[in-house]
Amino acid sequence: MSGDRVPLEGPVAESVYGALEWSKDQVVDLARRLKNHAVAFLEDPDLFDLIREERRGEEWKLYRRYVPGRKRRILIQLGLTLRSLEQSQEDFENLQALRGKIHRKYGTSGLRAAQLVQRGVLRFFLGRNCSALWPAPLTLFDLSTAPEVL
Amino acid sequence: MVVVGIMGLEVISLRTVSARSKIALLRELGYDTDGRRVLKDGVPVVDEVAGEEVTLENMAILPGSTVVMVDDPISIAAYFEEHGDPE
């Protein structure tokens, strides 16, 4: 378990990993900044920023306030991400990939729940303050059969 | 490539970073690698949310007791749910 066993070197490695090299001092500084919650490292920063931006929005704040349960909120978050990806033609592959991941992880019911958020159905119920119907929309998020990993 | 994100957290893309530098950062954080997978105490790190092993090609490293996980929308959503929005 050593870096000496990294199989790729030279141009091939650069094509897979990139060519940017950090000095020892830079690595130490980056690790320090990570521990100070000042920096994060991701393969796809755009997606991370997309999700983070959604969590600043009023719609998410509404869901966070009224929707209980971690799984439900994660599916809502993923539904918002599906909606954002759908709005960008360039992200069609990411949209399809995320649909597949949601289906594999949460099954058909989970994907449908996320898509209800994507289509604005849950927002409709909350926005109309359908107190007579509430919490009927949440029954759509019954994930009792979903894996208990989360 | 460095992206200055919202809420003050700087987000650095690992796509452009060499394998050597990724490994150096992992080791500085107390992790290691077998050349492909990320290891902790000699054991491959598994992202329980994504259900995948974390590798040099799919990893994300986030603040909060140094979270090393798969860079995946579901894992990121779970991370935010667990840790809240980074400041």
PDB file of C-alpha atoms in Angstrom:
ATOM      1  CA  MET A   1       0.000   0.000   0.000  1.00  0.00           C
ATOM      2  CA  SER A   2       2.321   2.556  -1.250  1.00  0.00           C
ATOM      3  CA  GLY A   3       2.260   5.359  -3.735  1.00  0.00           C
ATOM      4  CA  ASP A   4       5.172   3.591  -5.422  1.00  0.00           C
ATOM      5  CA  ARG A   5       2.635   1.128  -6.750  1.00  0.00           C
ATOM      6  CA  VAL A   6       0.706   3.726  -8.704  1.00  0.00           C
ATOM      7  CA  PRO A   7       0.392   1.949 -12.049  1.00  0.00           C
ATOM      8  CA  LEU A   8       0.218   4.977 -14.299  1.00  0.00           C
ATOM      9  CA  GLU A   9       3.048   7.331 -15.024  1.00  0.00           C
ATOM     10  CA  GLY A  10       3.853  10.060 -17.526  1.00  0.00           C
ATOM     11  CA  PRO A  11       1.413  11.264 -20.209  1.00  0.00           C
ATOM     12  CA  VAL A  12      -0.993   8.382 -19.636  1.00  0.00           C
ATOM     13  CA  ALA A  13      -1.285   9.245 -15.951  1.00  0.00           C
ATOM     14  CA  GLU A  14      -1.754  12.901 -16.813  1.00  0.00           C
ATOM     15  CA  SER A  15      -4.618  12.054 -19.131  1.00  0.00           C
ATOM     16  CA  VAL A  16      -6.329  10.137 -16.332  1.00  0.00           C
ATOM     17  CA  TYR A  17      -5.441  12.240 -13.322  1.00  0.00           C
ATOM     18  CA  GLY A  18      -4.259  15.619 -14.582  1.00  0.00           C
ATOM     19  CA  ALA A  19      -0.844  17.185 -14.435  1.00  0.00           C
ATOM     20  CA  LEU A  20      -1.120  19.672 -11.598  1.00  0.00           C
ATOM     21  CA  GLU A  21       1.543  19.018  -8.977  1.00  0.00           C
ATOM     22  CA  TRP A  22       1.448  20.340  -5.434  1.00  0.00           C
ATOM     23  CA  SER A  23       4.617  20.937  -3.459  1.00  0.00           C
ATOM     24  CA  LYS A  24       5.028  19.426  -0.003  1.00  0.00           C
ATOM     25  CA  ASP A  25       4.318  22.822   1.558  1.00  0.00           C
ATOM     26  CA  GLN A  26       1.183  23.220  -0.536  1.00  0.00           C
ATOM     27  CA  VAL A  27      -0.067  19.796   0.529  1.00  0.00           C
ATOM     28  CA  VAL A  28       0.487  20.631   4.197  1.00  0.00           C
ATOM     29  CA  ASP A  29      -1.293  23.956   3.740  1.00  0.00           C
ATOM     30  CA  LEU A  30      -4.237  22.367   1.904  1.00  0.00           C
ATOM     31  CA  ALA A  31      -4.629  19.747   4.639  1.00  0.00           C
ATOM     32  CA  ARG A  32      -4.602  22.481   7.264  1.00  0.00           C
ATOM     33  CA  ARG A  33      -7.225  24.456   5.372  1.00  0.00           C
ATOM     34  CA  LEU A  34      -9.389  21.359   5.022  1.00  0.00           C
ATOM     35  CA  LYS A  35      -9.292  20.825   8.765  1.00  0.00           C
ATOM     36  CA  ASN A  36     -10.293  24.480   9.191  1.00  0.00           C
ATOM     37  CA  HIS A  37     -13.337  23.917   6.942  1.00  0.00           C
ATOM     38  CA  ALA A  38     -11.945  26.352   4.382  1.00  0.00           C
ATOM     39  CA  VAL A  39     -11.539  24.034   1.405  1.00  0.00           C
ATOM     40  CA  ALA A  40     -13.036  20.925  -0.197  1.00  0.00           C
ATOM     41  CA  PHE A  41     -11.726  18.642  -2.958  1.00  0.00           C
ATOM     42  CA  LEU A  42     -13.979  17.117  -5.587  1.00  0.00           C
ATOM     43  CA  GLU A  43     -13.728  15.550  -9.007  1.00  0.00           C
ATOM     44  CA  ASP A  44     -16.791  17.528 -10.117  1.00  0.00           C
ATOM     45  CA  PRO A  45     -16.968  20.858  -8.275  1.00  0.00           C
ATOM     46  CA  ASP A  46     -19.801  22.051 -10.526  1.00  0.00           C
ATOM     47  CA  LEU A  47     -22.205  19.434  -9.212  1.00  0.00           C
ATOM     48  CA  PHE A  48     -21.180  20.108  -5.629  1.00  0.00           C
ATOM     49  CA  ASP A  49     -21.792  23.831  -6.129  1.00  0.00           C
ATOM     50  CA  LEU A  50     -25.124  23.125  -7.822  1.00  0.00           C
ATOM     51  CA  ILE A  51     -26.339  21.153  -4.810  1.00  0.00           C
ATOM     52  CA  ARG A  52     -24.962  23.730  -2.410  1.00  0.00           C
ATOM     53  CA  GLU A  53     -26.712  26.512  -4.327  1.00  0.00           C
ATOM     54  CA  GLU A  54     -30.006  24.638  -4.190  1.00  0.00           C
ATOM     55  CA  ARG A  55     -29.694  24.399  -0.425  1.00  0.00           C
ATOM     56  CA  ARG A  56     -29.567  28.156  -0.226  1.00  0.00           C
ATOM     57  CA  GLY A  57     -32.880  28.524  -2.084  1.00  0.00           C
ATOM     58  CA  GLU A  58     -36.246  29.301  -0.564  1.00  0.00           C
ATOM     59  CA  GLU A  59     -37.763  26.074  -1.850  1.00  0.00           C
ATOM     60  CA  TRP A  60     -35.211  23.975   0.000  1.00  0.00           C
ATOM     61  CA  LYS A  61     -35.681  26.021   3.168  1.00  0.00           C
ATOM     62  CA  LEU A  62     -39.405  25.277   2.988  1.00  0.00           C
ATOM     63  CA  TYR A  63     -38.801  21.547   2.664  1.00  0.00           C
ATOM     64  CA  ARG A  64     -36.201  21.559   5.418  1.00  0.00           C
ATOM     65  CA  ARG A  65     -38.697  23.188   7.719  1.00  0.00           C
ATOM     66  CA  TYR A  66     -41.676  20.965   7.013  1.00  0.00           C
ATOM     67  CA  VAL A  67     -40.384  17.613   5.783  1.00  0.00           C
ATOM     68  CA  PRO A  68     -39.140  15.266   8.494  1.00  0.00           C
ATOM     69  CA  GLY A  69     -36.708  12.435   7.925  1.00  0.00           C
ATOM     70  CA  ARG A  70     -33.235  12.250   6.465  1.00  0.00           C
ATOM     71  CA  LYS A  71     -34.128   9.943   3.597  1.00  0.00           C
ATOM     72  CA  ARG A  72     -36.999  12.131   2.512  1.00  0.00           C
ATOM     73  CA  ARG A  73     -34.849  15.234   2.568  1.00  0.00           C
ATOM     74  CA  ILE A  74     -32.097  13.517   0.584  1.00  0.00           C
ATOM     75  CA  LEU A  75     -34.624  12.466  -2.044  1.00  0.00           C
ATOM     76  CA  ILE A  76     -35.993  15.990  -2.138  1.00  0.00           C
ATOM     77  CA  GLN A  77     -32.478  17.297  -2.605  1.00  0.00           C
ATOM     78  CA  LEU A  78     -31.933  14.836  -5.442  1.00  0.00           C
ATOM     79  CA  GLY A  79     -35.233  15.883  -7.002  1.00  0.00           C
ATOM     80  CA  LEU A  80     -34.063  19.481  -7.005  1.00  0.00           C
ATOM     81  CA  THR A  81     -30.818  18.385  -8.623  1.00  0.00           C
ATOM     82  CA  LEU A  82     -32.734  16.462 -11.297  1.00  0.00           C
ATOM     83  CA  ARG A  83     -34.689  19.629 -12.045  1.00  0.00           C
ATOM     84  CA  SER A  84     -31.527  21.720 -12.344  1.00  0.00           C
ATOM     85  CA  LEU A  85     -29.866  19.175 -14.613  1.00  0.00           C
ATOM     86  CA  GLU A  86     -32.999  18.934 -16.749  1.00  0.00           C
ATOM     87  CA  GLN A  87     -32.869  22.660 -17.384  1.00  0.00           C
ATOM     88  CA  SER A  88     -29.434  22.353 -18.923  1.00  0.00           C
ATOM     89  CA  GLN A  89     -29.246  20.437 -22.197  1.00  0.00           C
ATOM     90  CA  GLU A  90     -25.542  19.936 -21.620  1.00  0.00           C
ATOM     91  CA  ASP A  91     -26.263  17.930 -18.490  1.00  0.00           C
ATOM     92  CA  PHE A  92     -28.473  15.295 -20.135  1.00  0.00           C
ATOM     93  CA  GLU A  93     -25.966  12.532 -19.456  1.00  0.00           C
ATOM     94  CA  ASN A  94     -25.652  13.575 -15.824  1.00  0.00           C
ATOM     95  CA  LEU A  95     -29.445  13.676 -15.582  1.00  0.00           C
ATOM     96  CA  GLN A  96     -29.779  10.138 -16.869  1.00  0.00           C
ATOM     97  CA  ALA A  97     -26.936   8.949 -14.668  1.00  0.00           C
ATOM     98  CA  LEU A  98     -28.495  10.462 -11.563  1.00  0.00           C
ATOM     99  CA  ARG A  99     -31.879   8.914 -12.358  1.00  0.00           C
ATOM    100  CA  GLY A 100     -30.178   5.548 -12.595  1.00  0.00           C
ATOM    101  CA  LYS A 101     -28.343   6.033  -9.309  1.00  0.00           C
ATOM    102  CA  ILE A 102     -31.520   7.051  -7.488  1.00  0.00           C
ATOM    103  CA  HIS A 103     -33.333   4.032  -8.875  1.00  0.00           C
ATOM    104  CA  ARG A 104     -30.553   1.650  -7.848  1.00  0.00           C
ATOM    105  CA  LYS A 105     -30.340   3.134  -4.385  1.00  0.00           C
ATOM    106  CA  TYR A 106     -33.983   3.819  -3.527  1.00  0.00           C
ATOM    107  CA  GLY A 107     -35.940   1.758  -6.032  1.00  0.00           C
ATOM    108  CA  THR A 108     -38.889   2.828  -8.131  1.00  0.00           C
ATOM    109  CA  SER A 109     -40.697   4.522  -5.243  1.00  0.00           C
ATOM    110  CA  GLY A 110     -37.632   6.618  -4.424  1.00  0.00           C
ATOM    111  CA  LEU A 111     -37.157   7.682  -8.023  1.00  0.00           C
ATOM    112  CA  ARG A 112     -40.824   8.622  -8.290  1.00  0.00           C
ATOM    113  CA  ALA A 113     -40.567  10.660  -5.114  1.00  0.00           C
ATOM    114  CA  ALA A 114     -37.549  12.550  -6.442  1.00  0.00           C
ATOM    115  CA  GLN A 115     -39.313  13.115  -9.753  1.00  0.00           C
ATOM    116  CA  LEU A 116     -42.351  14.546  -7.953  1.00  0.00           C
ATOM    117  CA  VAL A 117     -40.010  17.140  -6.513  1.00  0.00           C
ATOM    118  CA  GLN A 118     -38.405  17.603  -9.926  1.00  0.00           C
ATOM    119  CA  ARG A 119     -41.859  18.284 -11.438  1.00  0.00           C
ATOM    120  CA  GLY A 120     -42.818  20.691  -8.660  1.00  0.00           C
ATOM    121  CA  VAL A 121     -45.645  18.574  -7.224  1.00  0.00           C
ATOM    122  CA  LEU A 122     -44.461  18.787  -3.626  1.00  0.00           C
ATOM    123  CA  ARG A 123     -43.829  22.499  -4.026  1.00  0.00           C
ATOM    124  CA  PHE A 124     -47.407  22.869  -5.264  1.00  0.00           C
ATOM    125  CA  PHE A 125     -48.808  21.286  -2.119  1.00  0.00           C
ATOM    126  CA  LEU A 126     -46.604  23.292   0.187  1.00  0.00           C
ATOM    127  CA  GLY A 127     -47.051  26.507  -1.763  1.00  0.00           C
ATOM    128  CA  ARG A 128     -50.843  26.228  -1.724  1.00  0.00           C
ATOM    129  CA  ASN A 129     -50.768  25.489   1.989  1.00  0.00           C
ATOM    130  CA  CYS A 130     -53.079  22.556   1.447  1.00  0.00           C
ATOM    131  CA  SER A 131     -53.557  21.979   5.131  1.00  0.00           C
ATOM    132  CA  ALA A 132     -56.564  19.785   4.514  1.00  0.00           C
ATOM    133  CA  LEU A 133     -54.451  17.473   2.420  1.00  0.00           C
ATOM    134  CA  TRP A 134     -51.338  17.693   4.543  1.00  0.00           C
ATOM    135  CA  PRO A 135     -49.421  15.478   5.157  1.00  0.00           C
ATOM    136  CA  ALA A 136     -50.811  13.412   2.283  1.00  0.00           C
ATOM    137  CA  PRO A 137     -47.969  14.438  -0.053  1.00  0.00           C
ATOM    138  CA  LEU A 138     -45.506  12.909   2.340  1.00  0.00           C
ATOM    139  CA  THR A 139     -47.099   9.522   1.900  1.00  0.00           C
ATOM    140  CA  LEU A 140     -45.532   9.651  -1.535  1.00  0.00           C
ATOM    141  CA  PHE A 141     -42.240   9.487   0.286  1.00  0.00           C
ATOM    142  CA  ASP A 142     -43.004   6.310   2.155  1.00  0.00           C
ATOM    143  CA  LEU A 143     -39.651   4.596   1.890  1.00  0.00           C
ATOM    144  CA  SER A 144     -40.275   1.834   4.346  1.00  0.00           C
ATOM    145  CA  THR A 145     -38.918  -0.663   1.885  1.00  0.00           C
ATOM    146  CA  ALA A 146     -35.840   1.362   0.970  1.00  0.00           C
ATOM    147  CA  PRO A 147     -32.417   0.212   2.122  1.00  0.00           C
ATOM    148  CA  GLU A 148     -31.537   1.371   5.611  1.00  0.00           C
ATOM    149  CA  VAL A 149     -28.059   2.451   4.677  1.00  0.00           C
ATOM    150  CA  LEU A 150     -28.740   6.128   5.142  1.00  0.00           C
TER     151      LEU A 150
ATOM    152  CA  MET B   1      -8.507  24.667 -11.419  1.00  0.00           C
ATOM    153  CA  VAL B   2      -9.805  26.451  -8.355  1.00  0.00           C
ATOM    154  CA  VAL B   3     -13.452  27.380  -7.989  1.00  0.00           C
ATOM    155  CA  VAL B   4     -14.341  29.834  -5.278  1.00  0.00           C
ATOM    156  CA  GLY B   5     -17.685  28.594  -4.088  1.00  0.00           C
ATOM    157  CA  ILE B   6     -20.460  30.175  -2.152  1.00  0.00           C
ATOM    158  CA  MET B   7     -20.418  30.499   1.614  1.00  0.00           C
ATOM    159  CA  GLY B   8     -16.674  30.982   1.679  1.00  0.00           C
ATOM    160  CA  LEU B   9     -15.690  27.376   1.083  1.00  0.00           C
ATOM    161  CA  GLU B  10     -13.107  27.068  -1.654  1.00  0.00           C
ATOM    162  CA  VAL B  11     -13.748  24.056  -3.857  1.00  0.00           C
ATOM    163  CA  ILE B  12     -10.755  22.568  -5.641  1.00  0.00           C
ATOM    164  CA  SER B  13     -11.185  20.272  -8.615  1.00  0.00           C
ATOM    165  CA  LEU B  14      -9.212  17.046  -8.380  1.00  0.00           C
ATOM    166  CA  ARG B  15      -9.591  16.426 -12.116  1.00  0.00           C
ATOM    167  CA  THR B  16      -6.506  18.440 -12.925  1.00  0.00           C
ATOM    168  CA  VAL B  17      -4.405  17.156 -10.042  1.00  0.00           C
ATOM    169  CA  SER B  18      -1.725  14.521 -10.557  1.00  0.00           C
ATOM    170  CA  ALA B  19      -1.974  11.124  -8.912  1.00  0.00           C
ATOM    171  CA  ARG B  20       1.209  11.885  -6.993  1.00  0.00           C
ATOM    172  CA  SER B  21      -0.289  15.016  -5.462  1.00  0.00           C
ATOM    173  CA  LYS B  22      -3.566  13.262  -4.627  1.00  0.00           C
ATOM    174  CA  ILE B  23      -1.615  10.564  -2.834  1.00  0.00           C
ATOM    175  CA  ALA B  24       0.470  13.139  -0.971  1.00  0.00           C
ATOM    176  CA  LEU B  25      -2.705  14.863   0.243  1.00  0.00           C
ATOM    177  CA  LEU B  26      -4.274  11.572   1.295  1.00  0.00           C
ATOM    178  CA  ARG B  27      -1.175  10.656   3.292  1.00  0.00           C
ATOM    179  CA  GLU B  28      -1.102  14.061   4.939  1.00  0.00           C
ATOM    180  CA  LEU B  29      -4.679  13.366   6.041  1.00  0.00           C
ATOM    181  CA  GLY B  30      -3.850   9.911   7.404  1.00  0.00           C
ATOM    182  CA  TYR B  31      -4.990   7.841   4.440  1.00  0.00           C
ATOM    183  CA  ASP B  32      -3.081   5.773   1.895  1.00  0.00           C
ATOM    184  CA  THR B  33      -3.627   4.012  -1.416  1.00  0.00           C
ATOM    185  CA  ASP B  34      -2.797   0.754  -3.117  1.00  0.00           C
ATOM    186  CA  GLY B  35      -2.441   2.598  -6.388  1.00  0.00           C
ATOM    187  CA  ARG B  36      -6.147   2.718  -7.138  1.00  0.00           C
ATOM    188  CA  ARG B  37      -8.228   2.426  -3.975  1.00  0.00           C
ATOM    189  CA  VAL B  38      -8.090   4.764  -0.990  1.00  0.00           C
ATOM    190  CA  LEU B  39      -7.095   2.968   2.213  1.00  0.00           C
ATOM    191  CA  LYS B  40      -7.482   3.755   5.888  1.00  0.00           C
ATOM    192  CA  ASP B  41      -5.376   1.638   8.233  1.00  0.00           C
ATOM    193  CA  GLY B  42      -4.734  -0.688   5.292  1.00  0.00           C
ATOM    194  CA  VAL B  43      -8.427  -1.243   4.615  1.00  0.00           C
ATOM    195  CA  PRO B  44     -10.198   0.071   1.495  1.00  0.00           C
ATOM    196  CA  VAL B  45     -12.476   2.992   2.275  1.00  0.00           C
ATOM    197  CA  VAL B  46     -16.050   2.271   1.251  1.00  0.00           C
ATOM    198  CA  ASP B  47     -18.625   5.001   0.764  1.00  0.00           C
ATOM    199  CA  GLU B  48     -21.603   3.373   2.450  1.00  0.00           C
ATOM    200  CA  VAL B  49     -24.053   5.779   0.859  1.00  0.00           C
ATOM    201  CA  ALA B  50     -22.850   5.201  -2.699  1.00  0.00           C
ATOM    202  CA  GLY B  51     -22.045   1.558  -2.003  1.00  0.00           C
ATOM    203  CA  GLU B  52     -18.690   1.900  -3.740  1.00  0.00           C
ATOM    204  CA  GLU B  53     -15.027   1.801  -2.849  1.00  0.00           C
ATOM    205  CA  VAL B  54     -13.368   5.193  -2.888  1.00  0.00           C
ATOM    206  CA  THR B  55     -10.640   5.407  -5.523  1.00  0.00           C
ATOM    207  CA  LEU B  56      -8.185   8.023  -6.740  1.00  0.00           C
ATOM    208  CA  GLU B  57     -10.528   8.668  -9.673  1.00  0.00           C
ATOM    209  CA  ASN B  58     -13.837   9.095  -7.840  1.00  0.00           C
ATOM    210  CA  MET B  59     -12.918  10.543  -4.462  1.00  0.00           C
ATOM    211  CA  ALA B  60     -14.135  13.656  -2.748  1.00  0.00           C
ATOM    212  CA  ILE B  61     -12.539  15.065   0.401  1.00  0.00           C
ATOM    213  CA  LEU B  62     -14.776  17.307   2.440  1.00  0.00           C
ATOM    214  CA  PRO B  63     -14.458  19.145   5.761  1.00  0.00           C
ATOM    215  CA  GLY B  64     -15.873  17.593   8.884  1.00  0.00           C
ATOM    216  CA  SER B  65     -13.498  15.143  10.517  1.00  0.00           C
ATOM    217  CA  THR B  66     -11.999  14.730   7.023  1.00  0.00           C
ATOM    218  CA  VAL B  67     -14.715  12.997   5.057  1.00  0.00           C
ATOM    219  CA  VAL B  68     -13.350  10.919   2.200  1.00  0.00           C
ATOM    220  CA  MET B  69     -16.130   9.617  -0.001  1.00  0.00           C
ATOM    221  CA  VAL B  70     -17.232   8.995  -3.554  1.00  0.00           C
ATOM    222  CA  ASP B  71     -17.913  12.165  -5.517  1.00  0.00           C
ATOM    223  CA  ASP B  72     -21.536  11.345  -6.217  1.00  0.00           C
ATOM    224  CA  PRO B  73     -24.751  13.413  -5.934  1.00  0.00           C
ATOM    225  CA  ILE B  74     -26.307  11.022  -3.440  1.00  0.00           C
ATOM    226  CA  SER B  75     -23.205  11.048  -1.237  1.00  0.00           C
ATOM    227  CA  ILE B  76     -23.018  14.843  -1.428  1.00  0.00           C
ATOM    228  CA  ALA B  77     -26.696  15.180  -0.505  1.00  0.00           C
ATOM    229  CA  ALA B  78     -26.140  12.819   2.429  1.00  0.00           C
ATOM    230  CA  TYR B  79     -23.046  14.792   3.445  1.00  0.00           C
ATOM    231  CA  PHE B  80     -24.994  18.045   3.581  1.00  0.00           C
ATOM    232  CA  GLU B  81     -27.745  16.332   5.527  1.00  0.00           C
ATOM    233  CA  GLU B  82     -25.187  15.081   8.026  1.00  0.00           C
ATOM    234  CA  HIS B  83     -22.925  18.108   8.303  1.00  0.00           C
ATOM    235  CA  GLY B  84     -25.098  21.009   7.237  1.00  0.00           C
ATOM    236  CA  ASP B  85     -24.013  23.579   4.728  1.00  0.00           C
ATOM    237  CA  PRO B  86     -20.281  24.326   5.007  1.00  0.00           C
ATOM    238  CA  GLU B  87     -19.506  27.827   6.170  1.00  0.00           C
TER     239      GLU B  87
END
